[in-house]
Amino acid sequence: MTQKFRAFRFATLTFVAALFLTTDSVVAQEPEGVNQLEDWQQEELISLIEEARQTVTAPSAGPAPFELGGFASQIGTDGEGYVAYTVTIDPSKITTPTVAMYMFLLDPASIAAVSAGETEDSDEAPELPDDAFEYYDFIDVASGGTEPIQISRALTAPGGEYEIFIAIRDSSGGEEVEDDAVPSAPLLLRESVTVPDFWNNTLQTSTVLIPDSLEQLQIPLTPDQLQLSPYTIAGVLRIEPKFDRVFGKQDELSLIFVVYNAGSEDGSKPNLQIEYNFHQQTADGEEFFNQTQPQEFNAETLPPGFDLSMGHMLPVTQSVPLSLFPAGDYRLEIKLIDNAASTELVHDVMFTVEEA
């Protein structure tokens, strides 16, 4: 069967405005000095930092105390990548309405150097390297409930492989505590994370996001605001992502991503075609199900003022109604064909359609 799906436009104004955003739109917050915090915050944070730093050379044993996921990458500034992430915590592990959070990022070479320093015959402990990125905050959460606690934040770093360290602990929230009160044990997590290199002049895209909600902002978010809405694209398209990828037949599958480093034949306009091919997972294997009309981004379809040489980015949106999709599991193949650079790029998006 063949069905012509419509291309999704969350608003013509939004699309055109986003089209002319340049690559310096996204910045993540670098932490300010601890001495600018209130006394109780300084005390809690310094203690949390000390315990988190110990995991560099003495990794914590046992299962991870919370989940880390929801990674979504886009171009950052000054040669860096920007990565949003979400931690999901069992509510039984949090007993206060405020938590302290500390995160830092190290490259493997730095960790190896610290470990090597520990083995040397010295009376002094090895000095920890500078972080590729660090962040801390005191966050209000809905403790005492049954729903998982989710905290979303972002990091920036040059493209490469890193170890991310996250420490979370109950906080007094500024309330008075007994002098002999013992702080609760922190939840400590260490995992590997990849920051893409979007600055290498090869065809790439930001992470394909499925929005649960999307809002056009008239003014780009500040670095502090980005940490609270880290899945915002280019600073002006605030997105709450849908993580579960499960839809009813009455829903639409909506996608948004940004294309980077597209080739150009005239120096200003790309010549890009994007295909969307749907494959259904069956008992006999995978079967082709349907496809949309390809999207074309070139001198004939883009506004006259669009110019890659000026750093303009290319946001792409698509929406497909699921009413004719039988219930089941699907793989959407997104194929980018760069005719100007004679190269292709493929992304897969897995999703499920349910009857109700």
mmCIF file of C-alpha atoms in Angstrom:
data_model
loop_
_atom_site.group_PDB
_atom_site.id
_atom_site.type_symbol
_atom_site.label_atom_id
_atom_site.label_comp_id
_atom_site.label_asym_id
_atom_site.label_seq_id
_atom_site.Cartn_x
_atom_site.Cartn_y
_atom_site.Cartn_z
ATOM 1 C CA MET A 1 0.000 0.000 0.000
ATOM 2 C CA THR A 2 1.094 3.571 -0.546
ATOM 3 C CA GLN A 3 -0.035 6.512 1.512
ATOM 4 C CA LYS A 4 1.130 10.090 1.070
ATOM 5 C CA PHE A 5 1.958 11.340 4.529
ATOM 6 C CA ARG A 6 2.004 15.052 5.147
ATOM 7 C CA ALA A 7 5.156 16.861 6.194
ATOM 8 C CA PHE A 8 4.907 18.313 9.696
ATOM 9 C CA ARG A 9 5.352 22.042 10.226
ATOM 10 C CA PHE A 10 4.904 23.124 13.827
ATOM 11 C CA ALA A 11 4.576 26.665 12.419
ATOM 12 C CA THR A 12 5.870 28.291 9.285
ATOM 13 C CA LEU A 13 7.225 31.170 11.350
ATOM 14 C CA THR A 14 9.037 28.773 13.651
ATOM 15 C CA PHE A 15 10.560 26.846 10.774
ATOM 16 C CA VAL A 16 11.829 29.946 8.982
ATOM 17 C CA ALA A 17 13.134 31.498 12.199
ATOM 18 C CA ALA A 18 14.966 28.335 13.186
ATOM 19 C CA LEU A 19 16.384 28.013 9.700
ATOM 20 C CA PHE A 20 18.529 31.091 10.172
ATOM 21 C CA LEU A 21 19.917 30.187 13.581
ATOM 22 C CA THR A 22 23.673 29.867 13.528
ATOM 23 C CA THR A 23 25.901 27.400 15.306
ATOM 24 C CA ASP A 24 26.598 29.686 18.267
ATOM 25 C CA SER A 25 23.066 29.327 19.644
ATOM 26 C CA VAL A 26 23.621 26.594 22.232
ATOM 27 C CA VAL A 27 25.717 26.930 25.358
ATOM 28 C CA ALA A 28 25.581 24.872 28.541
ATOM 29 C CA GLN A 29 26.216 26.389 31.942
ATOM 30 C CA GLU A 30 29.644 26.223 33.508
ATOM 31 C CA PRO A 31 29.343 26.192 37.325
ATOM 32 C CA GLU A 32 30.132 29.292 39.296
ATOM 33 C CA GLY A 33 32.263 29.305 42.432
ATOM 34 C CA VAL A 34 31.040 27.330 45.392
ATOM 35 C CA ASN A 35 31.788 30.342 47.599
ATOM 36 C CA GLN A 36 28.821 32.132 46.042
ATOM 37 C CA LEU A 37 26.410 29.631 47.592
ATOM 38 C CA GLU A 38 24.759 29.876 50.986
ATOM 39 C CA ASP A 39 26.668 28.362 53.891
ATOM 40 C CA TRP A 40 24.488 25.253 54.127
ATOM 41 C CA GLN A 41 24.803 24.698 50.381
ATOM 42 C CA GLN A 42 28.582 25.021 50.523
ATOM 43 C CA GLU A 43 28.784 22.481 53.339
ATOM 44 C CA GLU A 44 26.577 19.936 51.587
ATOM 45 C CA LEU A 45 28.170 20.399 48.191
ATOM 46 C CA ILE A 46 31.789 20.194 49.337
ATOM 47 C CA SER A 47 31.010 16.936 51.127
ATOM 48 C CA LEU A 48 29.261 15.567 48.034
ATOM 49 C CA ILE A 49 32.135 16.598 45.751
ATOM 50 C CA GLU A 50 34.673 14.851 47.975
ATOM 51 C CA GLU A 51 32.736 11.581 47.885
ATOM 52 C CA ALA A 52 32.083 11.821 44.147
ATOM 53 C CA ARG A 53 35.763 12.429 43.410
ATOM 54 C CA GLN A 54 36.734 9.253 45.229
ATOM 55 C CA THR A 55 35.006 7.201 42.536
ATOM 56 C CA VAL A 56 37.630 8.286 39.977
ATOM 57 C CA THR A 57 40.180 5.882 41.445
ATOM 58 C CA ALA A 58 37.863 3.720 43.560
ATOM 59 C CA PRO A 59 34.732 2.950 41.520
ATOM 60 C CA SER A 60 31.671 2.082 43.592
ATOM 61 C CA ALA A 61 30.632 -1.568 43.557
ATOM 62 C CA GLY A 62 27.196 -3.017 42.930
ATOM 63 C CA PRO A 63 24.397 -2.077 40.556
ATOM 64 C CA ALA A 64 23.876 1.506 39.439
ATOM 65 C CA PRO A 65 21.728 3.389 41.986
ATOM 66 C CA PHE A 66 19.773 5.171 39.250
ATOM 67 C CA GLU A 67 19.395 5.127 35.473
ATOM 68 C CA LEU A 68 21.186 7.438 33.070
ATOM 69 C CA GLY A 69 19.779 7.832 29.567
ATOM 70 C CA GLY A 70 17.847 10.063 27.236
ATOM 71 C CA PHE A 71 21.048 11.240 25.549
ATOM 72 C CA ALA A 72 20.415 13.826 22.835
ATOM 73 C CA SER A 73 23.265 15.571 21.038
ATOM 74 C CA GLN A 74 23.505 18.728 18.987
ATOM 75 C CA ILE A 75 26.219 21.151 17.996
ATOM 76 C CA GLY A 76 27.609 23.378 20.726
ATOM 77 C CA THR A 77 29.984 26.322 20.504
ATOM 78 C CA ASP A 78 33.715 26.739 19.988
ATOM 79 C CA GLY A 79 34.238 23.244 18.610
ATOM 80 C CA GLU A 80 32.237 21.481 21.315
ATOM 81 C CA GLY A 81 29.246 19.166 21.316
ATOM 82 C CA TYR A 82 26.169 19.626 23.488
ATOM 83 C CA VAL A 83 24.579 16.551 25.093
ATOM 84 C CA ALA A 84 21.325 16.511 27.055
ATOM 85 C CA TYR A 85 20.733 13.603 29.441
ATOM 86 C CA THR A 86 18.192 12.413 32.013
ATOM 87 C CA VAL A 87 18.662 10.559 35.286
ATOM 88 C CA THR A 88 15.764 8.450 36.556
ATOM 89 C CA ILE A 89 15.679 7.648 40.268
ATOM 90 C CA ASP A 90 13.553 5.220 42.261
ATOM 91 C CA PRO A 91 11.495 7.525 44.543
ATOM 92 C CA SER A 92 12.169 5.258 47.530
ATOM 93 C CA LYS A 93 15.828 6.347 47.400
ATOM 94 C CA ILE A 94 14.992 10.023 47.944
ATOM 95 C CA THR A 95 13.538 11.114 51.292
ATOM 96 C CA THR A 96 13.717 14.920 51.076
ATOM 97 C CA PRO A 97 11.990 17.443 48.782
ATOM 98 C CA THR A 98 15.386 18.798 47.705
ATOM 99 C CA VAL A 99 18.454 16.941 46.440
ATOM 100 C CA ALA A 100 22.017 18.051 45.843
ATOM 101 C CA MET A 101 23.506 16.994 42.507
ATOM 102 C CA TYR A 102 27.099 17.101 41.324
ATOM 103 C CA MET A 103 28.322 15.942 37.906
ATOM 104 C CA PHE A 104 31.727 16.015 36.279
ATOM 105 C CA LEU A 105 33.230 14.670 33.074
ATOM 106 C CA LEU A 106 36.737 13.265 32.572
ATOM 107 C CA ASP A 107 38.471 11.814 29.544
ATOM 108 C CA PRO A 108 39.942 8.291 29.918
ATOM 109 C CA ALA A 109 43.527 9.527 29.507
ATOM 110 C CA SER A 110 43.141 11.792 32.525
ATOM 111 C CA ILE A 111 41.712 8.954 34.588
ATOM 112 C CA ALA A 112 44.585 6.679 33.556
ATOM 113 C CA ALA A 113 47.090 9.349 34.584
ATOM 114 C CA VAL A 114 45.493 9.649 38.017
ATOM 115 C CA SER A 115 45.496 5.878 38.485
ATOM 116 C CA ALA A 116 49.153 5.712 37.458
ATOM 117 C CA GLY A 117 49.977 8.438 39.952
ATOM 118 C CA GLU A 118 48.430 6.412 42.754
ATOM 119 C CA THR A 119 50.788 3.524 42.099
ATOM 120 C CA GLU A 120 53.900 5.692 42.348
ATOM 121 C CA ASP A 121 55.852 5.810 45.584
ATOM 122 C CA SER A 122 54.760 9.162 46.932
ATOM 123 C CA ASP A 123 53.462 10.511 50.201
ATOM 124 C CA GLU A 124 51.102 12.836 48.356
ATOM 125 C CA ALA A 125 47.864 11.790 46.711
ATOM 126 C CA PRO A 126 47.821 12.330 42.943
ATOM 127 C CA GLU A 127 46.206 15.556 41.838
ATOM 128 C CA LEU A 128 42.936 15.142 39.982
ATOM 129 C CA PRO A 129 42.913 16.542 36.426
ATOM 130 C CA ASP A 130 40.777 19.423 35.270
ATOM 131 C CA ASP A 131 37.274 18.412 34.296
ATOM 132 C CA ALA A 132 36.116 18.487 30.725
ATOM 133 C CA PHE A 133 32.865 19.757 32.250
ATOM 134 C CA GLU A 134 31.256 19.943 35.681
ATOM 135 C CA TYR A 135 27.906 21.024 37.045
ATOM 136 C CA TYR A 136 26.149 21.225 40.394
ATOM 137 C CA ASP A 137 22.701 22.209 41.581
ATOM 138 C CA PHE A 138 20.149 21.929 44.359
ATOM 139 C CA ILE A 139 16.961 20.577 42.832
ATOM 140 C CA ASP A 140 13.399 20.398 44.127
ATOM 141 C CA VAL A 141 11.864 16.966 43.535
ATOM 142 C CA ALA A 142 8.567 15.211 44.247
ATOM 143 C CA SER A 143 9.747 12.884 47.020
ATOM 144 C CA GLY A 144 7.534 10.374 48.802
ATOM 145 C CA GLY A 145 5.541 9.437 45.716
ATOM 146 C CA THR A 146 5.459 6.354 43.529
ATOM 147 C CA GLU A 147 6.463 7.863 40.185
ATOM 148 C CA PRO A 148 10.155 7.774 39.201
ATOM 149 C CA ILE A 149 12.037 11.013 39.792
ATOM 150 C CA GLN A 150 13.557 12.401 36.602
ATOM 151 C CA ILE A 151 16.191 15.124 36.368
ATOM 152 C CA SER A 152 17.314 16.369 32.952
ATOM 153 C CA ARG A 153 20.467 18.413 32.438
ATOM 154 C CA ALA A 154 23.140 18.981 29.751
ATOM 155 C CA LEU A 155 26.901 18.978 29.289
ATOM 156 C CA THR A 156 29.297 20.372 26.703
ATOM 157 C CA ALA A 157 32.723 19.081 25.708
ATOM 158 C CA PRO A 158 34.873 18.553 22.618
ATOM 159 C CA GLY A 159 33.947 15.461 20.634
ATOM 160 C CA GLY A 160 35.319 12.250 22.136
ATOM 161 C CA GLU A 161 34.888 9.457 24.667
ATOM 162 C CA TYR A 162 34.452 10.354 28.337
ATOM 163 C CA GLU A 163 33.536 9.010 31.747
ATOM 164 C CA ILE A 164 30.623 10.805 33.392
ATOM 165 C CA PHE A 165 30.383 10.876 37.190
ATOM 166 C CA ILE A 166 27.102 11.827 38.888
ATOM 167 C CA ALA A 167 26.451 12.105 42.625
ATOM 168 C CA ILE A 168 23.007 12.779 44.109
ATOM 169 C CA ARG A 169 22.083 13.020 47.779
ATOM 170 C CA ASP A 170 19.218 14.149 50.002
ATOM 171 C CA SER A 171 19.529 17.814 50.944
ATOM 172 C CA SER A 172 18.296 19.678 53.984
ATOM 173 C CA GLY A 173 17.065 22.415 51.676
ATOM 174 C CA GLY A 174 18.283 24.959 54.181
ATOM 175 C CA GLU A 175 16.226 23.552 57.041
ATOM 176 C CA GLU A 176 17.950 23.286 60.411
ATOM 177 C CA VAL A 177 19.364 19.837 61.208
ATOM 178 C CA GLU A 178 20.799 18.325 64.359
ATOM 179 C CA ASP A 179 24.507 18.961 64.899
ATOM 180 C CA ASP A 180 25.204 15.235 65.127
ATOM 181 C CA ALA A 181 23.052 14.312 62.119
ATOM 182 C CA VAL A 182 24.841 11.995 59.691
ATOM 183 C CA PRO A 183 24.352 12.824 55.988
ATOM 184 C CA SER A 184 22.713 10.095 53.946
ATOM 185 C CA ALA A 185 24.929 8.063 51.645
ATOM 186 C CA PRO A 186 25.116 9.606 48.171
ATOM 187 C CA LEU A 187 23.884 7.842 45.060
ATOM 188 C CA LEU A 188 27.003 7.524 42.900
ATOM 189 C CA LEU A 189 27.059 6.617 39.225
ATOM 190 C CA ARG A 190 29.886 6.348 36.718
ATOM 191 C CA GLU A 191 29.340 5.519 33.042
ATOM 192 C CA SER A 192 30.927 6.001 29.653
ATOM 193 C CA VAL A 193 29.484 8.661 27.372
ATOM 194 C CA THR A 194 30.259 9.769 23.828
ATOM 195 C CA VAL A 195 30.202 13.408 22.757
ATOM 196 C CA PRO A 196 29.870 13.602 18.944
ATOM 197 C CA ASP A 197 32.222 15.779 16.924
ATOM 198 C CA PHE A 198 29.963 17.983 14.820
ATOM 199 C CA TRP A 199 32.873 20.140 13.621
ATOM 200 C CA ASN A 200 34.613 17.684 11.283
ATOM 201 C CA ASN A 201 32.837 18.791 8.073
ATOM 202 C CA THR A 202 31.134 15.420 7.554
ATOM 203 C CA LEU A 203 27.377 15.055 7.078
ATOM 204 C CA GLN A 204 25.758 14.642 10.503
ATOM 205 C CA THR A 205 22.542 15.351 12.360
ATOM 206 C CA SER A 206 21.547 16.122 15.883
ATOM 207 C CA THR A 207 19.811 13.295 17.736
ATOM 208 C CA VAL A 208 16.407 12.573 16.219
ATOM 209 C CA LEU A 209 13.904 13.665 18.863
ATOM 210 C CA ILE A 210 10.256 12.677 19.196
ATOM 211 C CA PRO A 211 8.625 15.641 20.949
ATOM 212 C CA ASP A 212 5.995 15.111 23.614
ATOM 213 C CA SER A 213 5.615 18.888 23.509
ATOM 214 C CA LEU A 214 7.302 21.636 21.510
ATOM 215 C CA GLU A 215 7.348 25.390 22.071
ATOM 216 C CA GLN A 216 8.803 28.163 19.956
ATOM 217 C CA LEU A 217 10.625 30.741 22.073
ATOM 218 C CA GLN A 218 10.919 34.351 20.992
ATOM 219 C CA ILE A 219 14.194 34.845 22.874
ATOM 220 C CA PRO A 220 16.977 32.213 23.085
ATOM 221 C CA LEU A 221 17.385 30.605 26.498
ATOM 222 C CA THR A 222 20.256 31.678 28.711
ATOM 223 C CA PRO A 223 22.820 29.056 29.800
ATOM 224 C CA ASP A 224 21.066 28.718 33.177
ATOM 225 C CA GLN A 225 17.687 28.264 31.495
ATOM 226 C CA LEU A 226 19.120 25.668 29.115
ATOM 227 C CA GLN A 227 20.062 23.481 32.064
ATOM 228 C CA LEU A 228 16.390 23.431 33.079
ATOM 229 C CA SER A 229 15.212 22.773 29.499
ATOM 230 C CA PRO A 230 18.215 20.879 28.112
ATOM 231 C CA TYR A 231 16.445 19.325 25.106
ATOM 232 C CA THR A 232 15.875 22.756 23.581
ATOM 233 C CA ILE A 233 17.150 22.853 19.993
ATOM 234 C CA ALA A 234 19.295 25.830 18.981
ATOM 235 C CA GLY A 235 18.199 27.682 22.091
ATOM 236 C CA VAL A 236 14.729 28.558 20.748
ATOM 237 C CA LEU A 237 12.787 25.316 20.171
ATOM 238 C CA ARG A 238 11.978 24.007 23.644
ATOM 239 C CA ILE A 239 11.217 20.292 23.562
ATOM 240 C CA GLU A 240 9.954 17.844 26.148
ATOM 241 C CA PRO A 241 10.944 14.529 24.533
ATOM 242 C CA LYS A 242 8.841 11.386 24.485
ATOM 243 C CA PHE A 243 11.117 8.649 25.763
ATOM 244 C CA ASP A 244 8.922 5.536 25.657
ATOM 245 C CA ARG A 245 8.337 5.460 21.841
ATOM 246 C CA VAL A 246 4.922 3.796 22.323
ATOM 247 C CA PHE A 247 1.957 5.256 20.413
ATOM 248 C CA GLY A 248 -1.732 4.613 19.884
ATOM 249 C CA LYS A 249 -3.237 4.383 16.422
ATOM 250 C CA GLN A 250 -4.840 7.786 17.011
ATOM 251 C CA ASP A 251 -1.410 9.396 17.482
ATOM 252 C CA GLU A 252 1.103 10.873 15.080
ATOM 253 C CA LEU A 253 4.799 10.091 15.002
ATOM 254 C CA SER A 254 6.487 13.501 14.953
ATOM 255 C CA LEU A 255 10.233 13.969 14.533
ATOM 256 C CA ILE A 256 12.651 16.862 14.645
ATOM 257 C CA PHE A 257 16.402 17.059 14.076
ATOM 258 C CA VAL A 258 19.022 19.409 12.643
ATOM 259 C CA VAL A 259 21.326 18.643 9.706
ATOM 260 C CA TYR A 260 24.960 19.732 9.975
ATOM 261 C CA ASN A 261 27.766 19.971 7.395
ATOM 262 C CA ALA A 262 25.650 19.446 4.300
ATOM 263 C CA GLY A 263 27.553 19.895 1.055
ATOM 264 C CA SER A 264 26.825 22.741 -1.338
ATOM 265 C CA GLU A 265 27.280 23.197 -5.066
ATOM 266 C CA ASP A 266 27.010 26.985 -4.997
ATOM 267 C CA GLY A 267 28.512 27.642 -1.565
ATOM 268 C CA SER A 268 25.230 28.671 0.056
ATOM 269 C CA LYS A 269 22.439 26.140 -0.556
ATOM 270 C CA PRO A 270 22.495 22.396 0.129
ATOM 271 C CA ASN A 271 21.181 19.784 -2.282
ATOM 272 C CA LEU A 272 19.759 17.330 0.199
ATOM 273 C CA GLN A 273 17.083 14.654 -0.058
ATOM 274 C CA ILE A 274 15.648 12.886 3.003
ATOM 275 C CA GLU A 275 13.734 9.602 2.746
ATOM 276 C CA TYR A 276 11.537 8.033 5.440
ATOM 277 C CA ASN A 277 11.065 4.270 5.047
ATOM 278 C CA PHE A 278 8.964 2.268 7.517
ATOM 279 C CA HIS A 279 9.644 -1.404 8.223
ATOM 280 C CA GLN A 280 7.418 -3.636 10.349
ATOM 281 C CA GLN A 281 8.857 -6.288 12.650
ATOM 282 C CA THR A 282 6.989 -9.569 12.051
ATOM 283 C CA ALA A 283 7.290 -13.193 13.137
ATOM 284 C CA ASP A 284 9.070 -13.891 9.848
ATOM 285 C CA GLY A 285 11.469 -10.990 10.207
ATOM 286 C CA GLU A 286 11.380 -7.412 9.014
ATOM 287 C CA GLU A 287 9.108 -6.364 6.150
ATOM 288 C CA PHE A 288 8.916 -3.058 4.291
ATOM 289 C CA PHE A 289 5.642 -1.335 5.202
ATOM 290 C CA ASN A 290 5.480 2.152 3.730
ATOM 291 C CA GLN A 291 7.310 5.368 2.954
ATOM 292 C CA THR A 292 6.687 9.095 2.743
ATOM 293 C CA GLN A 293 7.383 11.417 -0.128
ATOM 294 C CA PRO A 294 11.068 12.425 0.153
ATOM 295 C CA GLN A 295 11.830 15.878 1.504
ATOM 296 C CA GLU A 296 13.956 18.136 -0.693
ATOM 297 C CA PHE A 297 16.201 20.895 0.666
ATOM 298 C CA ASN A 298 17.834 22.832 -2.157
ATOM 299 C CA ALA A 299 17.926 26.194 -3.934
ATOM 300 C CA GLU A 300 14.359 25.702 -5.165
ATOM 301 C CA THR A 301 12.793 24.837 -1.797
ATOM 302 C CA LEU A 302 14.758 26.963 0.695
ATOM 303 C CA PRO A 303 14.268 30.708 1.306
ATOM 304 C CA PRO A 304 16.541 32.980 -0.775
ATOM 305 C CA GLY A 305 18.353 34.208 2.321
ATOM 306 C CA PHE A 306 19.403 30.762 3.493
ATOM 307 C CA ASP A 307 23.191 30.511 3.357
ATOM 308 C CA LEU A 308 25.309 27.657 4.715
ATOM 309 C CA SER A 309 28.408 29.852 4.527
ATOM 310 C CA MET A 310 26.851 32.138 7.152
ATOM 311 C CA GLY A 311 26.399 29.245 9.565
ATOM 312 C CA HIS A 312 22.671 28.786 9.007
ATOM 313 C CA MET A 313 21.452 25.444 10.285
ATOM 314 C CA LEU A 314 18.929 23.171 8.627
ATOM 315 C CA PRO A 315 16.188 21.953 10.999
ATOM 316 C CA VAL A 316 14.038 19.119 9.670
ATOM 317 C CA THR A 317 10.572 18.093 10.847
ATOM 318 C CA GLN A 318 8.273 15.260 9.831
ATOM 319 C CA SER A 319 4.983 13.923 11.163
ATOM 320 C CA VAL A 320 3.188 10.736 10.169
ATOM 321 C CA PRO A 321 -0.341 9.714 11.288
ATOM 322 C CA LEU A 322 -0.398 6.174 12.641
ATOM 323 C CA SER A 323 -4.072 5.351 12.023
ATOM 324 C CA LEU A 324 -3.238 2.958 9.149
ATOM 325 C CA PHE A 325 -0.352 1.259 10.956
ATOM 326 C CA PRO A 326 -1.274 -2.197 12.291
ATOM 327 C CA ALA A 327 -0.369 -2.664 15.942
ATOM 328 C CA GLY A 328 3.216 -3.838 16.254
ATOM 329 C CA ASP A 329 6.858 -2.851 16.339
ATOM 330 C CA TYR A 330 8.455 -0.724 13.627
ATOM 331 C CA ARG A 331 11.781 0.595 12.432
ATOM 332 C CA LEU A 332 11.816 3.937 10.683
ATOM 333 C CA GLU A 333 14.834 4.347 8.426
ATOM 334 C CA ILE A 334 15.729 7.994 7.881
ATOM 335 C CA LYS A 335 18.109 8.275 4.928
ATOM 336 C CA LEU A 336 19.851 11.553 4.149
ATOM 337 C CA ILE A 337 21.223 11.766 0.609
ATOM 338 C CA ASP A 338 23.649 14.651 0.116
ATOM 339 C CA ASN A 339 23.755 15.084 -3.656
ATOM 340 C CA ALA A 340 26.273 17.920 -3.454
ATOM 341 C CA ALA A 341 28.808 15.911 -1.452
ATOM 342 C CA SER A 342 27.886 12.467 -2.861
ATOM 343 C CA THR A 343 27.402 10.984 0.590
ATOM 344 C CA GLU A 344 24.620 9.353 2.597
ATOM 345 C CA LEU A 345 23.695 9.047 6.260
ATOM 346 C CA VAL A 346 21.138 6.692 7.830
ATOM 347 C CA HIS A 347 19.408 6.861 11.218
ATOM 348 C CA ASP A 348 17.016 4.260 12.632
ATOM 349 C CA VAL A 349 14.121 5.116 14.945
ATOM 350 C CA MET A 350 12.359 2.225 16.681
ATOM 351 C CA PHE A 351 8.755 2.630 17.851
ATOM 352 C CA THR A 352 5.653 0.642 18.765
ATOM 353 C CA VAL A 353 2.021 1.122 17.757
ATOM 354 C CA GLU A 354 -0.732 -0.162 20.062
ATOM 355 C CA GLU A 355 -4.438 -0.558 19.324
ATOM 356 C CA ALA A 356 -5.604 1.803 22.060
#
